[in-house]
Each structure stands twice: as structure tokens, then as C-alpha cells.
């Protein structure tokens, strides 16, 4: 009894330093391409020089690491304390491009700061919505997250969108080798080796890719060794009401997506995510976003790319991802190190991405399998329609192109569309029961934790 009482929950387990580093590095490699994509896009829209672009990327990595440490370790009532890695939200790309072209980087950072503060203040009120996330809703959202991310992994495997040799057999072969390596490691090994299967797959893929000539280390030599991220490097922020409102809309989308990610990770690591935990997590999103505006970066959210890695490896400790945050901070301070990691080809990432994103979708299906469809036949409509609508931006990116500009941020986020649809349909079909207490709903569905 004493051992049971004093047992440490898997999410709070402190692993040996070597394992923490390797598991943490694995998370960084899995999310790096997505982390630097937004700074590259915004730098292009703002017409920044190569040196300014490099600074923007390093500032993003540094702030991303701080945000991840805040979520995983927690301070006061800020931080959800689960293995969630933070990254720039793609929901903010469209409005930030418009701001960059009309008012410059200062306008972006001003609106980001205010939107982050808004998120922090709204968190305790928004978290009360958790009662609208019973298993049928969370399962649908997790499935949508995974399926929405799969095209990213597939495009990586083909060489990356925009690559002139997109679809090359060389790229696809490398991605297949990475995927097969991950599968073989998980088939024939257990414990520590199995837990770093993705890292092993990425290393094998990199070793094979170098002689094939698809690894570019040209930027490493010219990258500086040290780069300190100074507040307001691009100038003091400017504040515009229209820009602030558009960024607040983005953060409302981010709060919905983060809620889905938090609940998905909570299921994987066997930790109950209630109103208090959700409030702490959303507050951390808000603080991280405000810090982003101060330190020349952007809005931050839970990075869905890494949810699948938790399910794939079975490593549940939040301290693993805390180490990922520390690695990101170091990469932000040492540009040469970040450039080396950036040399990892898209094709290598693609093989791992397909496995990780597929795991997210499978986790959603696993949750949906516990829902009762016999006694309540309407549940099948909730799942079918929410997933169907959530995938519209994935299968038909131009579907909403004639809708008003103010609605594009929401309509181009399949996760947000699917989440809203699932919540509304559940309330319509199940009423008070479907939108009631999460614990009661889990008990009725036979879900523990």
C-alpha cells in the first residue's frame, strides 16, 4: 500500500540524464521543420535580409524553448505540466503576412503581445468549456488532428512542397527506409531502444541521405556561433486595433486547438485534464505569446506534431519535453547548432512524420471506439460530420476562398472547424447529457483516468 501511495505518476517520472537528453532531442528533431517554417514565411513576406531572417528563426527557437519549459515545468498557476512542446501556430500565418506587408514586423509584434495578454486573461473562462469535450468530441478532434497532419508528413516524404524534384524516387526511398527502420526497431527491441526508434530512424535516414547529395550543410560554416535574442530587436512594437482584433481571433482558434491537444496528451499519459489544468495550460499559451511579441517571435500553441511521438514511443514523462525546451533555448543562442539541425532533409522527416501523425489519428480512433453507438445511434453522425467538415481545408484548400477575409483564419483551420462542429452536434443530439460533466461521461463510456 505504501508503495502504491508513493508511486510517481508516469507523467512526473524523472528519468536518467542520458535518456532525458536523447528522448528530448528526438522531440526537437520531430518538430524542427514546422518550428522554422513560419519565421521563413513571414521573413519572405516582410522582405527581410538573410541576416534578419536568421535572427528571426533563432528568436523563434529561443522563445519556443522558454514556452515549452513554462508548460512542462509550470510556475504558480501557469503551465499544464504534461509533455507538450510549444511551437508557432500556423493559424496566425495569413494575418501576419498581411501585417508584414502593410505595417512591418513592429505591427506583428504589437498585436501578438496584446493577443497573448487577452489569452492569459480569458483562460479561466474559456476552460469552463471543458464540459463540452466528452469522449465523442475529444476522439473526433484527435482523429482530425492526426489526419490533418498526415499530408504534411506525405509532402515531406516527397521532398517538401516547392521542391523542384518533388516526388523523386530518391526522396521517397529515403522516407521509406526511415519508416521501415522505426518499424523494425519497435518490432525487435523493447525498452530504451524502442523508445528512441524515431531518433534512430532519423539518424539512419541522414546517414543514407548524405552520399545521395540531398543534405545541404552549406549554411553551417557561415552561421555565427553565438546569437543573443534581444527584446524589440526589430524596433518598438506598434499597435493597431484591426491588427489586434485579427490576432485575438487567431488566439481564440489557438485556444480551441490547444484544448484538443491537451486532452489528447492527457489521454496518452493517463493524466486527467480538468478545468484547473486547462486554465494553467491556456495561461501558459498566453504568456508565451506575449513573450513572443517582446522577443521578436510569434503566437505559441501546443505542437500537434509531437503528440504522435508520445503515443509512438510510450515515453510519458514531462521532463523529457522540458529537456526539449532547454535544447531549443540553446539552439536559439547558438545559430550554428540550429543550422546543423536544419540540414536534416524533408524526406528523412517524412518517414517519421507519417508514423507519428498516423499515431495521433489512431489515438483518436481508439478514444472513439469507447463511445456507445448502439444505445445512441446519433453518435455516429457526430463523428462522421465533424471529421468530414474538419477535413475540408485539407482535401479542398480553396473551398472557402470566396468567404469574407475575417473568416479565413477559422475556415482554414480544419482542427477548429471540426472541433466547433463536434461540440455543436454533440449539444444538439445529446443536450445536457452530452455536454455534462466529463467524469460522468467517461464513467458512462467505461473510460478510466
CSV table of C-alpha atoms in Angstrom, one decimal:
chain,number,residue,atom,x,y,z
A,1,UNK,CA,0.0,0.0,0.0
A,2,UNK,CA,2.8,2.4,0.9
A,3,UNK,CA,4.5,1.7,-2.5
A,4,UNK,CA,1.3,2.4,-4.3
A,5,UNK,CA,0.6,5.6,-2.4
A,6,UNK,CA,4.1,6.9,-3.0
A,7,UNK,CA,4.4,5.8,-6.6
A,8,UNK,CA,5.3,8.6,-9.1
A,9,UNK,CA,2.9,9.0,-12.0
A,10,UNK,CA,4.5,8.3,-15.4
A,11,UNK,CA,4.0,12.0,-16.4
A,12,UNK,CA,6.1,13.1,-13.4
A,13,UNK,CA,8.8,10.5,-13.6
A,14,UNK,CA,12.3,11.8,-13.6
A,15,UNK,CA,14.5,9.6,-16.0
A,16,UNK,CA,18.3,9.3,-16.1
A,17,UNK,CA,20.1,12.3,-17.7
A,18,UNK,CA,21.2,10.4,-20.8
A,19,UNK,CA,17.7,9.1,-21.6
A,20,UNK,CA,16.2,12.6,-20.9
A,21,UNK,CA,18.6,14.1,-23.5
A,22,UNK,CA,18.0,11.5,-26.2
A,23,UNK,CA,14.2,11.5,-25.8
A,24,UNK,CA,14.2,15.3,-25.7
A,25,UNK,CA,16.4,15.6,-28.8
A,26,UNK,CA,14.0,13.2,-30.6
A,27,UNK,CA,11.1,15.6,-29.9
A,28,UNK,CA,13.2,18.6,-31.2
A,29,UNK,CA,14.1,16.8,-34.4
A,30,UNK,CA,10.4,15.8,-35.0
A,31,UNK,CA,9.2,19.4,-34.7
A,32,UNK,CA,12.1,21.5,-36.0
A,33,UNK,CA,10.9,21.8,-39.6
A,34,UNK,CA,7.5,23.0,-38.5
A,35,UNK,CA,9.0,25.4,-36.0
A,36,UNK,CA,11.1,27.3,-38.5
A,37,UNK,CA,8.6,27.3,-41.3
A,38,UNK,CA,6.6,30.2,-40.0
A,39,UNK,CA,9.6,32.5,-39.5
A,40,UNK,CA,10.7,31.8,-43.0
A,41,UNK,CA,7.3,32.6,-44.5
A,42,UNK,CA,7.0,35.8,-42.5
A,43,UNK,CA,10.5,36.9,-43.3
A,44,UNK,CA,9.8,36.5,-47.0
A,45,UNK,CA,6.6,38.5,-46.8
A,46,UNK,CA,8.4,41.3,-44.9
A,47,UNK,CA,11.3,41.4,-47.3
A,48,UNK,CA,13.9,40.7,-44.6
A,49,UNK,CA,17.6,40.2,-45.4
A,50,UNK,CA,19.3,36.8,-44.9
A,51,UNK,CA,20.8,38.0,-41.6
A,52,UNK,CA,17.5,39.3,-40.4
A,53,UNK,CA,15.8,36.0,-41.3
A,54,UNK,CA,18.4,34.0,-39.4
A,55,UNK,CA,17.8,36.3,-36.4
A,56,UNK,CA,14.1,35.7,-36.6
A,57,UNK,CA,14.5,32.0,-36.7
A,58,UNK,CA,16.8,32.0,-33.7
A,59,UNK,CA,14.5,34.3,-31.8
A,60,UNK,CA,11.6,31.9,-32.5
A,61,UNK,CA,13.6,28.8,-31.3
A,62,UNK,CA,14.7,30.6,-28.1
A,63,UNK,CA,11.1,31.7,-27.3
A,64,UNK,CA,9.8,28.3,-28.3
A,65,UNK,CA,12.1,26.7,-25.7
A,66,UNK,CA,11.0,29.2,-23.0
A,67,UNK,CA,7.4,28.5,-23.8
A,68,UNK,CA,7.9,24.7,-23.6
A,69,UNK,CA,9.7,25.0,-20.3
A,70,UNK,CA,6.8,27.0,-19.0
A,71,UNK,CA,4.2,24.4,-20.0
A,72,UNK,CA,6.1,21.4,-18.8
A,73,UNK,CA,7.5,22.6,-15.5
A,74,UNK,CA,4.9,25.2,-14.6
A,75,UNK,CA,5.2,28.3,-12.5
A,76,UNK,CA,2.4,29.1,-10.0
A,77,UNK,CA,-0.9,28.5,-11.8
A,78,UNK,CA,0.8,28.7,-15.3
A,79,UNK,CA,1.7,25.6,-17.2
A,80,UNK,CA,-0.2,22.4,-17.6
A,81,UNK,CA,2.7,20.1,-16.6
A,82,UNK,CA,2.3,17.4,-19.3
A,83,UNK,CA,4.8,16.6,-22.1
A,84,UNK,CA,3.6,19.3,-24.5
A,85,UNK,CA,6.1,21.0,-26.8
A,86,UNK,CA,5.3,24.6,-27.9
A,87,UNK,CA,5.6,25.9,-31.4
A,88,UNK,CA,4.4,28.8,-33.6
A,89,UNK,CA,0.8,28.4,-34.7
A,90,UNK,CA,0.2,28.2,-38.4
A,91,UNK,CA,-3.3,29.8,-37.8
A,92,UNK,CA,-1.5,33.2,-37.5
A,93,UNK,CA,0.4,33.0,-40.8
A,94,UNK,CA,-2.2,34.7,-43.1
A,95,UNK,CA,-2.9,37.7,-40.8
A,96,UNK,CA,0.8,38.1,-40.1
A,97,UNK,CA,1.7,38.1,-43.8
A,98,UNK,CA,-0.8,41.0,-44.3
A,99,UNK,CA,0.6,42.9,-41.3
A,100,UNK,CA,4.2,42.4,-42.5
A,101,UNK,CA,3.3,43.8,-45.9
A,102,UNK,CA,1.3,46.7,-44.6
A,103,UNK,CA,3.0,47.7,-41.3
A,104,UNK,CA,6.1,45.7,-40.9
A,105,UNK,CA,7.4,43.5,-38.1
A,106,UNK,CA,6.6,46.1,-35.5
A,107,UNK,CA,2.9,45.8,-36.2
A,108,UNK,CA,3.0,42.0,-35.9
A,109,UNK,CA,4.8,42.1,-32.5
A,110,UNK,CA,2.4,44.7,-31.1
A,111,UNK,CA,-0.7,42.7,-32.0
A,112,UNK,CA,0.9,39.4,-30.7
A,113,UNK,CA,1.7,41.0,-27.3
A,114,UNK,CA,-1.9,42.2,-26.8
A,115,UNK,CA,-3.4,38.9,-28.1
A,116,UNK,CA,-1.2,37.0,-25.7
A,117,UNK,CA,-2.4,39.1,-22.7
A,118,UNK,CA,-6.0,38.6,-23.9
A,119,UNK,CA,-5.5,34.8,-23.9
A,120,UNK,CA,-4.0,34.8,-20.4
A,121,UNK,CA,-7.0,36.8,-19.0
A,122,UNK,CA,-9.6,34.7,-20.9
A,123,UNK,CA,-8.1,31.3,-19.9
A,124,UNK,CA,-10.1,30.7,-16.7
A,125,UNK,CA,-13.4,31.5,-18.5
A,126,UNK,CA,-12.5,29.5,-21.7
A,127,UNK,CA,-11.5,26.5,-19.6
A,128,UNK,CA,-15.1,26.1,-18.4
A,129,UNK,CA,-15.8,24.8,-21.9
A,130,UNK,CA,-14.1,21.5,-21.0
A,131,UNK,CA,-17.5,20.2,-20.1
A,132,UNK,CA,-18.3,20.4,-23.8
A,133,UNK,CA,-15.5,17.9,-24.6
A,134,UNK,CA,-16.8,14.4,-23.7
A,135,UNK,CA,-15.0,11.4,-25.3
A,136,UNK,CA,-17.0,11.6,-28.5
A,137,UNK,CA,-15.9,15.2,-29.1
A,138,UNK,CA,-12.3,14.6,-28.0
A,139,UNK,CA,-12.0,11.5,-30.0
A,140,UNK,CA,-13.2,13.3,-33.1
A,141,UNK,CA,-10.9,16.2,-32.6
A,142,UNK,CA,-7.8,13.9,-32.0
A,143,UNK,CA,-8.6,12.0,-35.2
A,144,UNK,CA,-9.0,15.2,-37.1
A,145,UNK,CA,-5.6,16.5,-35.8
A,146,UNK,CA,-3.9,13.3,-36.9
A,147,UNK,CA,-5.5,13.1,-40.4
A,148,UNK,CA,-4.9,16.9,-40.9
A,149,UNK,CA,-1.2,16.5,-40.2
A,150,UNK,CA,-0.7,13.4,-42.5
A,151,UNK,CA,-0.4,15.5,-45.7
A,152,UNK,CA,2.5,17.3,-44.0
A,153,UNK,CA,4.3,14.0,-43.5
A,154,UNK,CA,3.5,12.8,-47.0
A,155,UNK,CA,4.7,16.1,-48.6
A,156,UNK,CA,7.9,15.9,-46.5
A,157,UNK,CA,8.4,12.3,-47.8
A,158,UNK,CA,8.2,13.6,-51.4
A,159,UNK,CA,10.8,16.2,-50.8
A,160,UNK,CA,8.7,19.1,-49.5
A,161,UNK,CA,6.2,21.4,-51.2
A,162,UNK,CA,8.0,23.7,-53.6
A,163,UNK,CA,10.9,21.3,-54.2
A,164,UNK,CA,11.7,21.1,-58.0
A,165,UNK,CA,12.3,17.4,-57.6
A,166,UNK,CA,9.1,16.8,-55.6
A,167,UNK,CA,8.1,13.1,-55.8
A,168,UNK,CA,11.7,12.0,-56.7
A,169,UNK,CA,12.2,8.3,-56.1
A,170,UNK,CA,15.3,9.2,-54.1
A,171,UNK,CA,13.2,11.2,-51.6
A,172,UNK,CA,10.5,8.6,-51.3
A,173,UNK,CA,13.1,5.8,-50.9
A,174,UNK,CA,14.8,7.6,-48.0
A,175,UNK,CA,11.4,8.2,-46.4
A,176,UNK,CA,10.5,4.5,-46.7
A,177,UNK,CA,13.9,3.5,-45.2
A,178,UNK,CA,13.3,5.8,-42.2
A,179,UNK,CA,9.8,4.4,-41.7
A,180,UNK,CA,10.9,0.8,-42.0
A,181,UNK,CA,13.7,1.5,-39.5
A,182,UNK,CA,11.2,2.8,-37.0
A,183,UNK,CA,9.0,-0.2,-37.5
A,184,UNK,CA,11.9,-2.7,-37.2
A,185,UNK,CA,13.2,-1.0,-34.0
A,186,UNK,CA,9.8,-1.3,-32.5
A,187,UNK,CA,9.4,-4.9,-33.7
A,188,UNK,CA,12.7,-6.3,-32.5
A,189,UNK,CA,13.6,-4.1,-29.5
A,190,UNK,CA,12.0,-3.2,-26.2
A,191,UNK,CA,12.6,-0.6,-23.6
A,192,UNK,CA,15.0,2.2,-24.2
A,193,UNK,CA,16.0,1.3,-27.7
A,194,UNK,CA,12.3,1.1,-28.8
A,195,UNK,CA,11.7,4.5,-27.1
A,196,UNK,CA,14.3,6.2,-29.4
A,197,UNK,CA,13.1,4.4,-32.5
A,198,UNK,CA,12.2,7.7,-34.2
A,199,UNK,CA,15.6,9.1,-33.4
A,200,UNK,CA,17.3,6.0,-34.7
A,201,UNK,CA,15.2,6.2,-37.9
A,202,UNK,CA,16.2,9.9,-38.4
A,203,UNK,CA,19.9,9.1,-37.9
A,204,UNK,CA,19.8,6.2,-40.4
A,205,UNK,CA,17.9,8.4,-42.9
A,206,UNK,CA,20.5,11.2,-42.5
A,207,UNK,CA,23.4,8.7,-43.0
A,208,UNK,CA,21.8,7.4,-46.2
A,209,UNK,CA,20.9,10.9,-47.4
A,210,UNK,CA,24.4,12.4,-47.2
A,211,UNK,CA,26.0,10.3,-50.0
A,212,UNK,CA,22.8,10.8,-52.1
A,213,UNK,CA,23.6,14.5,-52.1
A,214,UNK,CA,20.3,15.7,-50.6
A,215,UNK,CA,21.8,17.1,-47.4
A,216,UNK,CA,22.9,20.7,-47.5
A,217,UNK,CA,25.4,21.8,-44.9
A,218,UNK,CA,26.4,25.0,-46.8
A,219,UNK,CA,24.9,27.4,-44.3
A,220,UNK,CA,26.7,25.9,-41.3
A,221,UNK,CA,30.1,27.5,-42.0
A,222,UNK,CA,28.7,31.0,-42.3
A,223,UNK,CA,26.3,30.8,-39.3
A,224,UNK,CA,27.6,32.6,-36.2
A,225,UNK,CA,28.5,30.7,-33.1
A,226,UNK,CA,26.6,32.9,-30.7
A,227,UNK,CA,23.4,35.0,-31.1
A,228,UNK,CA,21.7,36.7,-28.2
A,229,UNK,CA,17.9,37.4,-28.6
A,230,UNK,CA,17.4,41.0,-27.5
A,231,UNK,CA,13.9,42.3,-26.9
A,232,UNK,CA,12.4,44.6,-29.6
A,233,UNK,CA,15.3,43.9,-32.0
A,234,UNK,CA,13.3,45.0,-35.0
A,235,UNK,CA,12.1,48.1,-33.2
A,236,UNK,CA,9.4,49.0,-30.7
A,237,UNK,CA,6.0,47.5,-31.3
A,238,UNK,CA,3.2,49.4,-32.9
A,239,UNK,CA,-0.5,48.9,-32.0
A,240,UNK,CA,-3.4,48.9,-34.4
A,241,UNK,CA,-6.9,48.0,-33.5
A,242,UNK,CA,-7.6,46.0,-36.6
A,243,UNK,CA,-4.4,44.0,-36.3
A,244,UNK,CA,-5.1,43.3,-32.6
A,245,UNK,CA,-8.6,42.1,-33.3
A,246,UNK,CA,-7.4,39.7,-36.1
A,247,UNK,CA,-4.7,38.3,-33.8
A,248,UNK,CA,-7.2,37.9,-31.0
A,249,UNK,CA,-9.3,35.8,-33.4
A,250,UNK,CA,-6.2,33.7,-34.1
A,251,UNK,CA,-5.7,33.1,-30.4
A,252,UNK,CA,-9.4,32.0,-30.0
A,253,UNK,CA,-8.6,29.4,-32.7
A,254,UNK,CA,-5.4,28.5,-30.9
A,255,UNK,CA,-7.3,28.0,-27.6
A,256,UNK,CA,-9.6,25.5,-29.2
A,257,UNK,CA,-6.7,23.7,-30.9
A,258,UNK,CA,-4.6,23.7,-27.7
A,259,UNK,CA,-7.6,22.3,-25.7
A,260,UNK,CA,-7.8,19.4,-28.2
A,261,UNK,CA,-4.0,18.7,-27.9
A,262,UNK,CA,-4.0,18.9,-24.1
A,263,UNK,CA,-6.9,16.4,-23.9
A,264,UNK,CA,-5.1,14.1,-26.4
A,265,UNK,CA,-1.9,14.1,-24.5
A,266,UNK,CA,-3.8,13.7,-21.2
A,267,UNK,CA,-5.3,10.5,-22.6
A,268,UNK,CA,-1.9,9.2,-23.7
A,269,UNK,CA,-0.1,9.9,-20.4
A,270,UNK,CA,-3.0,8.9,-18.1
A,271,UNK,CA,-3.5,12.3,-16.6
A,272,UNK,CA,-6.9,13.9,-16.1
A,273,UNK,CA,-7.2,17.3,-17.7
A,274,UNK,CA,-9.8,19.2,-15.8
A,275,UNK,CA,-10.8,22.9,-15.7
A,276,UNK,CA,-7.8,23.8,-13.4
A,277,UNK,CA,-5.3,22.1,-15.7
A,278,UNK,CA,-6.7,23.6,-18.8
A,279,UNK,CA,-6.7,27.1,-17.4
A,280,UNK,CA,-3.0,26.6,-16.5
A,281,UNK,CA,-2.2,25.4,-20.0
A,282,UNK,CA,-4.0,28.2,-21.7
A,283,UNK,CA,-2.4,30.8,-19.4
A,284,UNK,CA,1.0,29.5,-20.5
A,285,UNK,CA,-0.1,29.9,-24.2
A,286,UNK,CA,-1.0,33.5,-23.4
A,287,UNK,CA,2.3,34.3,-21.5
A,288,UNK,CA,4.4,32.6,-24.2
A,289,UNK,CA,2.6,34.6,-26.9
A,290,UNK,CA,3.2,37.8,-25.1
A,291,UNK,CA,6.9,36.9,-24.7
A,292,UNK,CA,6.9,36.1,-28.4
A,293,UNK,CA,5.9,39.7,-29.1
A,294,UNK,CA,8.7,41.0,-26.8
A,295,UNK,CA,11.4,38.7,-28.1
A,296,UNK,CA,10.7,39.1,-31.8
A,297,UNK,CA,8.6,35.9,-32.2
A,298,UNK,CA,5.0,34.9,-32.7
A,299,UNK,CA,1.9,33.3,-31.1
A,300,UNK,CA,2.6,29.9,-29.5
A,301,UNK,CA,0.5,26.8,-29.1
A,302,UNK,CA,0.8,23.1,-28.3
A,303,UNK,CA,2.6,21.5,-31.3
A,304,UNK,CA,0.3,18.7,-32.5
A,305,UNK,CA,3.3,17.2,-34.5
A,306,UNK,CA,4.7,15.9,-31.2
A,307,UNK,CA,1.5,14.4,-29.8
A,308,UNK,CA,2.1,11.3,-32.0
A,309,UNK,CA,5.6,10.9,-30.8
A,310,UNK,CA,4.4,10.4,-27.3
A,311,UNK,CA,2.0,7.7,-28.4
A,312,UNK,CA,4.6,6.1,-30.7
A,313,UNK,CA,7.4,5.9,-28.1
A,314,UNK,CA,5.3,5.4,-24.9
A,315,UNK,CA,7.5,7.9,-23.0
A,316,UNK,CA,5.2,9.9,-20.8
A,317,UNK,CA,7.5,12.0,-18.7
A,318,UNK,CA,7.0,15.8,-18.9
A,319,UNK,CA,10.7,16.3,-18.0
A,320,UNK,CA,11.6,14.8,-21.4
A,321,UNK,CA,9.9,17.6,-23.2
A,322,UNK,CA,11.3,20.1,-20.6
A,323,UNK,CA,14.7,19.0,-21.9
A,324,UNK,CA,13.5,19.6,-25.4
A,325,UNK,CA,12.7,23.1,-24.3
A,326,UNK,CA,16.2,23.6,-22.9
A,327,UNK,CA,17.7,22.3,-26.2
A,328,UNK,CA,15.6,24.8,-28.2
A,329,UNK,CA,16.8,27.6,-26.0
A,330,UNK,CA,20.4,26.6,-26.6
A,331,UNK,CA,19.7,26.3,-30.3
A,332,UNK,CA,18.3,29.8,-30.2
A,333,UNK,CA,21.5,31.1,-28.6
A,334,UNK,CA,23.9,29.1,-30.9
A,335,UNK,CA,22.8,29.6,-34.5
A,336,UNK,CA,25.5,27.3,-35.9
A,337,UNK,CA,23.9,24.4,-33.9
A,338,UNK,CA,20.4,25.3,-35.2
A,339,UNK,CA,21.8,25.3,-38.8
A,340,UNK,CA,23.1,21.8,-38.4
A,341,UNK,CA,19.7,20.5,-37.2
A,342,UNK,CA,18.1,22.4,-40.1
A,343,UNK,CA,20.1,20.4,-42.6
A,344,UNK,CA,18.0,17.3,-41.9
A,345,UNK,CA,16.3,16.7,-45.3
A,346,UNK,CA,12.5,16.8,-45.6
A,347,UNK,CA,12.5,13.2,-46.9
A,348,UNK,CA,14.0,12.0,-43.7
A,349,UNK,CA,11.4,13.8,-41.6
A,350,UNK,CA,8.7,12.5,-43.9
A,351,UNK,CA,9.3,8.8,-42.9
A,352,UNK,CA,9.0,9.7,-39.3
A,353,UNK,CA,6.1,12.1,-39.8
A,354,UNK,CA,3.9,9.5,-41.4
A,355,UNK,CA,4.3,7.2,-38.4
A,356,UNK,CA,3.8,10.0,-35.8
A,357,UNK,CA,0.8,11.7,-37.4
A,358,UNK,CA,-0.8,8.3,-38.1
A,359,UNK,CA,-0.4,7.5,-34.4
A,360,UNK,CA,-2.3,10.7,-33.5
A,361,UNK,CA,-5.2,9.6,-35.8
A,362,UNK,CA,-5.1,6.1,-34.3
A,363,UNK,CA,-5.3,7.5,-30.8
A,364,UNK,CA,-8.4,9.4,-31.7
A,365,UNK,CA,-10.0,6.3,-33.2
A,366,UNK,CA,-9.1,4.4,-30.0
A,367,UNK,CA,-11.0,7.0,-28.0
A,368,UNK,CA,-14.0,6.9,-30.3
A,369,UNK,CA,-14.0,3.1,-30.0
A,370,UNK,CA,-15.1,3.5,-26.4
A,371,UNK,CA,-18.2,5.6,-27.3
A,372,UNK,CA,-21.6,3.8,-27.2
A,373,UNK,CA,-23.1,3.8,-30.7
A,374,UNK,CA,-25.7,1.2,-30.0
A,375,UNK,CA,-27.8,3.0,-27.4
A,376,UNK,CA,-27.3,6.3,-29.1
A,377,UNK,CA,-27.2,6.0,-32.9
A,378,UNK,CA,-26.8,9.7,-33.3
A,379,UNK,CA,-23.3,9.5,-32.1
A,380,UNK,CA,-22.2,8.2,-35.4
A,381,UNK,CA,-23.5,11.4,-37.1
A,382,UNK,CA,-21.4,13.5,-34.6
A,383,UNK,CA,-18.2,11.6,-35.6
A,384,UNK,CA,-18.9,11.5,-39.3
A,385,UNK,CA,-19.9,15.1,-39.9
A,386,UNK,CA,-17.3,16.6,-37.6
A,387,UNK,CA,-14.5,14.7,-39.2
A,388,UNK,CA,-15.9,15.4,-42.7
A,389,UNK,CA,-16.1,19.1,-42.1
A,390,UNK,CA,-12.8,19.2,-40.3
A,391,UNK,CA,-11.1,17.7,-43.4
A,392,UNK,CA,-12.5,20.3,-45.9
A,393,UNK,CA,-9.4,22.6,-45.7
A,394,UNK,CA,-7.2,19.5,-46.1
A,395,UNK,CA,-8.9,18.0,-49.2
A,396,UNK,CA,-10.1,21.2,-50.8
A,397,UNK,CA,-7.9,24.2,-49.7
A,398,UNK,CA,-9.9,26.7,-51.9
A,399,UNK,CA,-13.3,25.6,-50.7
A,400,UNK,CA,-13.8,28.8,-48.6
A,401,UNK,CA,-11.8,31.2,-50.7
A,402,UNK,CA,-14.9,33.4,-51.5
A,403,UNK,CA,-15.9,33.8,-47.9
A,404,UNK,CA,-15.1,37.1,-46.1
A,405,UNK,CA,-11.5,37.8,-45.2
A,406,UNK,CA,-12.2,38.0,-41.5
A,407,UNK,CA,-13.5,34.4,-41.5
A,408,UNK,CA,-10.4,32.9,-43.3
A,409,UNK,CA,-8.4,32.2,-40.1
A,410,UNK,CA,-11.2,30.0,-38.7
A,411,UNK,CA,-12.2,28.4,-42.0
A,412,UNK,CA,-8.7,27.4,-43.0
A,413,UNK,CA,-8.1,25.5,-39.7
A,414,UNK,CA,-9.6,22.1,-40.0
A,415,UNK,CA,-9.0,21.4,-36.4
A,416,UNK,CA,-11.0,24.4,-35.3
A,417,UNK,CA,-13.8,23.7,-37.8
A,418,UNK,CA,-14.0,20.0,-36.7
A,419,UNK,CA,-13.9,21.0,-33.0
A,420,UNK,CA,-16.7,23.5,-33.3
A,421,UNK,CA,-18.8,21.1,-35.4
A,422,UNK,CA,-18.3,18.2,-32.9
A,423,UNK,CA,-19.2,20.5,-29.9
A,424,UNK,CA,-22.4,21.9,-31.6
A,425,UNK,CA,-23.6,18.5,-32.9
A,426,UNK,CA,-23.0,16.9,-29.5
A,427,UNK,CA,-25.0,19.6,-27.8
A,428,UNK,CA,-27.7,19.2,-30.5
A,429,UNK,CA,-28.1,15.4,-30.3
A,430,UNK,CA,-27.1,14.8,-26.7
A,431,UNK,CA,-28.1,18.0,-25.0
A,432,UNK,CA,-27.3,18.3,-21.3
A,433,UNK,CA,-26.1,14.7,-21.1
A,434,UNK,CA,-23.6,15.0,-23.9
A,435,UNK,CA,-22.3,18.4,-22.6
A,436,UNK,CA,-22.3,17.4,-19.0
A,437,UNK,CA,-19.6,16.6,-16.5
A,438,UNK,CA,-16.5,15.0,-18.2
A,439,UNK,CA,-16.0,12.5,-15.4
A,440,UNK,CA,-19.6,11.2,-15.6
A,441,UNK,CA,-19.3,10.9,-19.4
A,442,UNK,CA,-16.1,9.0,-19.1
A,443,UNK,CA,-17.6,6.7,-16.5
A,444,UNK,CA,-20.6,6.0,-18.7
A,445,UNK,CA,-18.3,5.2,-21.6
A,446,UNK,CA,-16.0,2.9,-19.5
A,447,UNK,CA,-13.0,5.3,-19.7
A,448,UNK,CA,-10.6,5.4,-16.8
A,449,UNK,CA,-8.3,8.4,-16.0
